[in-house]
Amino acid sequence: MPTSTVENYLKAILVRSADADAAVATGSLAEALGVTPGTITTMVKSMASRGLLEHQPREGVRLTDSGRAHALAVLRKHRLVETFLVQVLKMDWAEVHEEAEALEHAISERVLLRIDAILGHPDADPHGDPIPSAKSPQFDRDSSLSLATCEAHRQYRVERILDQSPSFLEFIQRTGLMPGSTVKVAERDPASGVVRCELRDHPATLGLPEAAKIEVTEAAARPRVAAEAHPSSGSARKPR
Amino acid sequence: MPTSTVENYLKAILVRSADADAAVATGSLAEALGVTPGTITTMVKSMASRGLLEHQPREGVRLTDSGRAHALAVLRKHRLVETFLVQVLKMDWAEVHEEAEALEHAISERVLLRIDAILGHPDADPHGDPIPSAKSPQFDRDSSLSLATCEAHRQYRVERILDQSPSFLEFIQRTGLMPGSTVKVAERDPASGVVRCELRDHPATLGLPEAAKIEVTEAAARPRVAAEAHPSSGSARKPR
DNA sequence: ATATGGACTTTGAGTCGTCAAACGATTAAT
DNA sequence: ATTAATCGTTTGACGACTCAAAGTCCATAT
């Protein structure tokens, strides 16, 4: 049974290795996990010896099948817990990430199953991040359209917020840019680095790097976010 | 911030020191926590140096006010979580103890407040153990009447089950002896060590040590932990 | 081609929680 | 009162995780 530290390492590697089978640089892990590079080397060696990943010294790290499976399980827990905290415990959208960070290591499979059932087997968490499913643990990072890249003057639908920091999430909430909302880019000025948007009834302004963290799809596309807390309502989109 | 290991030590000491201000023997802690006596000595010294308890070498251990406060907070978390798992997640009565054992160290005060509110500020968990309140953290172990000591041929109400082991709880559940149910001792035979009871519609037989783990009150008595005599029978022992 | 800078690894050390085994203290029994 | 038995403490060690600082590798700029 991996410790919660190891689980965090796995998760960090997974979310950094979604695209391609490129190795993940140990330096980026040190960054992400807030430890020194030496610590990463040590841990990575020990995890390699446990068969969770492969380590190409001086090049990077790649999850094995077993490591990836563990990592997906942790990610699934994290995202289901986040969804649960928002929909059932009515907690604030912006603060659940940190809570889930702790809970994901303490929740048993039994509890997770109950939560999943109560939520009606959602396939995305409140930030629009996909919830890896128990049976089909694909981890998709598909849609590459964001407010930084989409066309101007067209309606888009916010699908996903690629940043968990409370301050950013609070900004999103304040301006109504949560997943599910409809938005149009009014103007994008590379010179000033400013993106101006139109929401339903008000405008919003943000920087280009920030706009890139807001994934969108064409307004017509089918919704992806978890259903409103009602297990019974016909929105269980993932029935098997 | 105490680690979860320290929290477990605190909890173990608290539940063993409810009666009197007698010191808790380190040996009983080793037993309870499943570690060697030497480990207890070591940990206890470190906790003493942090002001969580006082250690009389070769005699035992006593919580300080600060230690007791921490311990009560952990116990409160544990019992609220248990209640939540049963009432909201509809989990099995007999298995929630182990789940709560892990969750109690991962749940933040914020989440706890939401859980408490959703449950309507209960004052006992599904096993009848009192939930220390946020404001009045008294820890009572009053009622000393059990199926091993109560009078025969009189109606009693089960208040509390003093054993968290799944197998015992499953037995309780199977025979319908859960807190809130009504029971009468039909016969108690010290020679054979057997207690025979009558439930609403069927009999039950158990050993004396087991009977002692089932706390009861006179059937007429109002729910043990004070307060508004809400006639909403059944299991919701404390609305509001 | 070689020197420099940046990324990674190694080394030595520290904390926490744990064990086994040797050692002391206290109590109970002769 | 001396001895046993029991209970508690000490000691030395280890695994997991971490750091700081010294060492190594390698790409590239001159």
PDB file of N, CA and C in Angstrom, chain A residues 207-240:
ATOM      1  N   GLY A 207      -5.838  38.415 -18.069  1.00  0.00           N
ATOM      2  CA  GLY A 207      -4.573  38.336 -18.787  1.00  0.00           C
ATOM      3  C   GLY A 207      -4.515  37.110 -19.678  1.00  0.00           C
ATOM      4  N   LEU A 208      -3.613  37.121 -20.617  1.00  0.00           N
ATOM      5  CA  LEU A 208      -3.502  35.989 -21.535  1.00  0.00           C
ATOM      6  C   LEU A 208      -3.163  34.673 -20.843  1.00  0.00           C
ATOM      7  N   PRO A 209      -2.185  34.642 -19.935  1.00  0.00           N
ATOM      8  CA  PRO A 209      -1.882  33.360 -19.272  1.00  0.00           C
ATOM      9  C   PRO A 209      -3.090  32.838 -18.517  1.00  0.00           C
ATOM     10  N   GLU A 210      -3.858  33.761 -17.949  1.00  0.00           N
ATOM     11  CA  GLU A 210      -5.050  33.347 -17.217  1.00  0.00           C
ATOM     12  C   GLU A 210      -6.100  32.808 -18.171  1.00  0.00           C
ATOM     13  N   ALA A 211      -6.265  33.486 -19.303  1.00  0.00           N
ATOM     14  CA  ALA A 211      -7.248  33.039 -20.293  1.00  0.00           C
ATOM     15  C   ALA A 211      -6.921  31.631 -20.778  1.00  0.00           C
ATOM     16  N   ALA A 212      -5.625  31.321 -20.834  1.00  0.00           N
ATOM     17  CA  ALA A 212      -5.220  30.000 -21.313  1.00  0.00           C
ATOM     18  C   ALA A 212      -5.628  28.900 -20.341  1.00  0.00           C
ATOM     19  N   LYS A 213      -5.942  29.289 -19.127  1.00  0.00           N
ATOM     20  CA  LYS A 213      -6.322  28.283 -18.124  1.00  0.00           C
ATOM     21  C   LYS A 213      -7.812  27.979 -18.159  1.00  0.00           C
ATOM     22  N   ILE A 214      -8.520  28.620 -19.087  1.00  0.00           N
ATOM     23  CA  ILE A 214      -9.965  28.404 -19.158  1.00  0.00           C
ATOM     24  C   ILE A 214     -10.291  27.691 -20.459  1.00  0.00           C
ATOM     25  N   GLU A 215     -10.540  26.391 -20.322  1.00  0.00           N
ATOM     26  CA  GLU A 215     -10.832  25.595 -21.514  1.00  0.00           C
ATOM     27  C   GLU A 215     -12.279  25.753 -21.925  1.00  0.00           C
ATOM     28  N   VAL A 216     -12.492  25.859 -23.245  1.00  0.00           N
ATOM     29  CA  VAL A 216     -13.854  26.048 -23.741  1.00  0.00           C
ATOM     30  C   VAL A 216     -14.126  25.109 -24.918  1.00  0.00           C
ATOM     31  N   THR A 217     -15.389  24.919 -25.228  1.00  0.00           N
ATOM     32  CA  THR A 217     -15.788  24.234 -26.464  1.00  0.00           C
ATOM     33  C   THR A 217     -16.823  25.106 -27.149  1.00  0.00           C
ATOM     34  N   GLU A 218     -17.083  24.828 -28.420  1.00  0.00           N
ATOM     35  CA  GLU A 218     -18.115  25.568 -29.142  1.00  0.00           C
ATOM     36  C   GLU A 218     -19.419  25.454 -28.360  1.00  0.00           C
ATOM     37  N   ALA A 219     -20.149  26.513 -28.322  1.00  0.00           N
ATOM     38  CA  ALA A 219     -21.328  26.579 -27.451  1.00  0.00           C
ATOM     39  C   ALA A 219     -22.295  25.425 -27.670  1.00  0.00           C
ATOM     40  N   ALA A 220     -22.329  24.861 -28.873  1.00  0.00           N
ATOM     41  CA  ALA A 220     -23.297  23.809 -29.150  1.00  0.00           C
ATOM     42  C   ALA A 220     -22.915  22.473 -28.525  1.00  0.00           C
ATOM     43  N   ALA A 221     -21.628  22.287 -28.265  1.00  0.00           N
ATOM     44  CA  ALA A 221     -21.143  20.994 -27.775  1.00  0.00           C
ATOM     45  C   ALA A 221     -21.901  20.529 -26.539  1.00  0.00           C
ATOM     46  N   ARG A 222     -21.969  19.201 -26.383  1.00  0.00           N
ATOM     47  CA  ARG A 222     -22.727  18.642 -25.251  1.00  0.00           C
ATOM     48  C   ARG A 222     -22.012  18.981 -23.947  1.00  0.00           C
ATOM     49  N   PRO A 223     -22.787  19.113 -22.901  1.00  0.00           N
ATOM     50  CA  PRO A 223     -22.196  19.464 -21.601  1.00  0.00           C
ATOM     51  C   PRO A 223     -21.373  18.303 -21.038  1.00  0.00           C
ATOM     52  N   ARG A 224     -20.489  18.598 -20.155  1.00  0.00           N
ATOM     53  CA  ARG A 224     -19.622  17.559 -19.626  1.00  0.00           C
ATOM     54  C   ARG A 224     -19.612  17.492 -18.117  1.00  0.00           C
ATOM     55  N   VAL A 225     -20.096  18.520 -17.489  1.00  0.00           N
ATOM     56  CA  VAL A 225     -19.942  18.632 -16.042  1.00  0.00           C
ATOM     57  C   VAL A 225     -20.964  17.795 -15.294  1.00  0.00           C
ATOM     58  N   ALA A 226     -20.630  17.451 -14.073  1.00  0.00           N
ATOM     59  CA  ALA A 226     -21.484  16.634 -13.222  1.00  0.00           C
ATOM     60  C   ALA A 226     -22.882  17.211 -13.095  1.00  0.00           C
ATOM     61  N   ALA A 227     -23.829  16.310 -12.972  1.00  0.00           N
ATOM     62  CA  ALA A 227     -25.222  16.721 -12.833  1.00  0.00           C
ATOM     63  C   ALA A 227     -25.456  17.409 -11.499  1.00  0.00           C
ATOM     64  N   GLU A 228     -26.515  18.157 -11.412  1.00  0.00           N
ATOM     65  CA  GLU A 228     -26.914  18.748 -10.131  1.00  0.00           C
ATOM     66  C   GLU A 228     -27.252  17.631  -9.162  1.00  0.00           C
ATOM     67  N   ALA A 229     -26.784  17.765  -7.981  1.00  0.00           N
ATOM     68  CA  ALA A 229     -26.785  16.726  -6.947  1.00  0.00           C
ATOM     69  C   ALA A 229     -27.864  15.641  -6.959  1.00  0.00           C
ATOM     70  N   HIS A 230     -28.846  15.707  -7.810  1.00  0.00           N
ATOM     71  CA  HIS A 230     -29.923  14.732  -7.706  1.00  0.00           C
ATOM     72  C   HIS A 230     -29.595  13.418  -8.377  1.00  0.00           C
ATOM     73  N   PRO A 231     -29.484  12.380  -7.588  1.00  0.00           N
ATOM     74  CA  PRO A 231     -29.140  11.056  -8.127  1.00  0.00           C
ATOM     75  C   PRO A 231     -30.235  10.562  -9.050  1.00  0.00           C
ATOM     76  N   SER A 232     -31.457  10.939  -8.764  1.00  0.00           N
ATOM     77  CA  SER A 232     -32.566  10.368  -9.504  1.00  0.00           C
ATOM     78  C   SER A 232     -32.773  11.066 -10.847  1.00  0.00           C
ATOM     79  N   SER A 233     -32.513  12.352 -10.884  1.00  0.00           N
ATOM     80  CA  SER A 233     -32.774  13.096 -12.109  1.00  0.00           C
ATOM     81  C   SER A 233     -32.058  12.448 -13.280  1.00  0.00           C
ATOM     82  N   GLY A 234     -32.664  12.548 -14.424  1.00  0.00           N
ATOM     83  CA  GLY A 234     -32.204  11.768 -15.559  1.00  0.00           C
ATOM     84  C   GLY A 234     -30.848  12.138 -16.100  1.00  0.00           C
ATOM     85  N   SER A 235     -29.990  12.687 -15.304  1.00  0.00           N
ATOM     86  CA  SER A 235     -28.727  13.184 -15.848  1.00  0.00           C
ATOM     87  C   SER A 235     -27.559  12.245 -15.601  1.00  0.00           C
ATOM     88  N   ALA A 236     -27.831  11.075 -15.081  1.00  0.00           N
ATOM     89  CA  ALA A 236     -26.739  10.126 -14.893  1.00  0.00           C
ATOM     90  C   ALA A 236     -26.192   9.759 -16.263  1.00  0.00           C
ATOM     91  N   ARG A 237     -25.082  10.390 -16.584  1.00  0.00           N
ATOM     92  CA  ARG A 237     -24.593  10.301 -17.938  1.00  0.00           C
ATOM     93  C   ARG A 237     -23.686   9.104 -18.146  1.00  0.00           C
ATOM     94  N   LYS A 238     -23.364   8.419 -17.080  1.00  0.00           N
ATOM     95  CA  LYS A 238     -22.342   7.386 -17.182  1.00  0.00           C
ATOM     96  C   LYS A 238     -22.830   6.101 -16.549  1.00  0.00           C
ATOM     97  N   PRO A 239     -23.786   5.441 -17.180  1.00  0.00           N
ATOM     98  CA  PRO A 239     -24.481   4.350 -16.524  1.00  0.00           C
ATOM     99  C   PRO A 239     -23.805   3.010 -16.664  1.00  0.00           C
ATOM    100  N   ARG A 240     -22.671   2.824 -16.781  1.00  0.00           N
ATOM    101  CA  ARG A 240     -22.163   1.445 -16.855  1.00  0.00           C
ATOM    102  C   ARG A 240     -20.719   1.498 -17.165  1.00  0.00           C
TER     103      ARG A 240
END
